[in-house]
mmCIF file of C-alpha atoms in Angstrom:
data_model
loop_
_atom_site.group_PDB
_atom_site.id
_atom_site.type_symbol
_atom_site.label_atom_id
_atom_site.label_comp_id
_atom_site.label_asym_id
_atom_site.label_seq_id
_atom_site.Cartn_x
_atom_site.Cartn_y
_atom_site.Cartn_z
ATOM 1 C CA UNK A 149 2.931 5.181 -0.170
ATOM 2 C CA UNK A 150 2.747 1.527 0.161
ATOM 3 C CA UNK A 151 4.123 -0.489 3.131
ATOM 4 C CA UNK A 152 5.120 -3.969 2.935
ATOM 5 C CA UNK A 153 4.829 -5.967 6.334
ATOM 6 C CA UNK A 154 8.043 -8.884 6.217
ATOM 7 C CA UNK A 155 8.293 -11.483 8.890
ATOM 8 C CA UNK A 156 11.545 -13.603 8.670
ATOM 9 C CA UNK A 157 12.840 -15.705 11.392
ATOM 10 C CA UNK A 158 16.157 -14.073 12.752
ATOM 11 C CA UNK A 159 18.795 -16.464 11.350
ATOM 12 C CA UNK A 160 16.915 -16.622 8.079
ATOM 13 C CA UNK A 161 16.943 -20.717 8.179
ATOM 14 C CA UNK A 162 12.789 -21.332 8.277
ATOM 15 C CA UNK A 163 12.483 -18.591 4.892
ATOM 16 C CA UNK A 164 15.327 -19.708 3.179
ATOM 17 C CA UNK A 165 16.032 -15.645 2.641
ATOM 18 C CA UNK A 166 19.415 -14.840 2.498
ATOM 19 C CA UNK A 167 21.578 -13.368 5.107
ATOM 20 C CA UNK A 168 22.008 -10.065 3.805
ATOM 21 C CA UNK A 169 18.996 -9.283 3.696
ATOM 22 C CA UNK A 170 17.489 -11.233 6.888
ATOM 23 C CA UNK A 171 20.428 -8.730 8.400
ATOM 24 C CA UNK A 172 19.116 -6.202 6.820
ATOM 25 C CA UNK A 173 15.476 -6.520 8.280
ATOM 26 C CA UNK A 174 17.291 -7.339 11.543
ATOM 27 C CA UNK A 175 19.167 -4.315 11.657
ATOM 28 C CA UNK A 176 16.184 -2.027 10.463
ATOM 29 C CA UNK A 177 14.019 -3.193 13.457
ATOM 30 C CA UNK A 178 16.593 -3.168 15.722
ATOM 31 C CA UNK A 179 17.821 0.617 15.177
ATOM 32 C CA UNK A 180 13.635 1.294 15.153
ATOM 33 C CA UNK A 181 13.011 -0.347 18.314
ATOM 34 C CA UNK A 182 16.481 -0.234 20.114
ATOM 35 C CA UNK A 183 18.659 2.472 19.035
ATOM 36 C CA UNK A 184 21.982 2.135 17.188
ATOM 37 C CA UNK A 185 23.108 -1.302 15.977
ATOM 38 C CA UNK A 186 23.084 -4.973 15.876
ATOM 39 C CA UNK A 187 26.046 -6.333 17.516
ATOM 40 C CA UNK A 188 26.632 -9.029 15.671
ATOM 41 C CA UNK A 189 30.243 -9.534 17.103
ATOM 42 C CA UNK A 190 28.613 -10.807 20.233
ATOM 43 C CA UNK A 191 27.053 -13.586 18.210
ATOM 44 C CA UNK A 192 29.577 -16.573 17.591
ATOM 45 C CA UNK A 193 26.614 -18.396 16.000
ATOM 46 C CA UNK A 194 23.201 -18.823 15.112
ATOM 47 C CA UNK A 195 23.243 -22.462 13.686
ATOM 48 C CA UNK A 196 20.997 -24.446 16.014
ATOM 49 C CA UNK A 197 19.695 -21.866 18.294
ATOM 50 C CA UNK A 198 16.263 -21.061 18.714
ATOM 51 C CA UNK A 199 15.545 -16.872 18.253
ATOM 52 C CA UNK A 200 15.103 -16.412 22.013
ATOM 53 C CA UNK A 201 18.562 -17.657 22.538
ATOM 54 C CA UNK A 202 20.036 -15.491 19.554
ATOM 55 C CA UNK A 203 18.618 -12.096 20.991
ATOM 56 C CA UNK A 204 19.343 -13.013 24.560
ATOM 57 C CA UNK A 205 23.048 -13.396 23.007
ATOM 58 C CA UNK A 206 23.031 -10.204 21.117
ATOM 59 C CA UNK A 207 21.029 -8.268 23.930
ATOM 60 C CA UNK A 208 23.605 -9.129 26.577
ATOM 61 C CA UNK A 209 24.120 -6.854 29.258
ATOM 62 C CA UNK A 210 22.526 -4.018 27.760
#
């Protein structure tokens, strides 16, 4: 089996990779590290915000 280690920046933007699968990835390590899944309906946005702000909007009051 071989394992393939991918670091993208959450919203994709850095990379260039596209959102479906930077949503992908996002979701994967989220259910692996978190439980369940990414609410993305918390997130209004993620042009201009740095990845600290993004997760602190998506962790909310969990």
């Amino acid at each position: 089996m071989s394992m393939l280690l991918l670091l993208v920046d959450i919203d994709g933007t850095l990379l260039r990779v596209d959102r479906t699968v930077t949503r992908r990835v996002w979701s994967d390590a989220w259910a692996a590290v978190l439980g369940g899944q990414v609410p993305w309906n918390r997130l209004d946005s993620m042009a201009g915000k740095t990845d600290l702000q993004i997760l602190a909007q998506l962790l909310g009051d969990r």
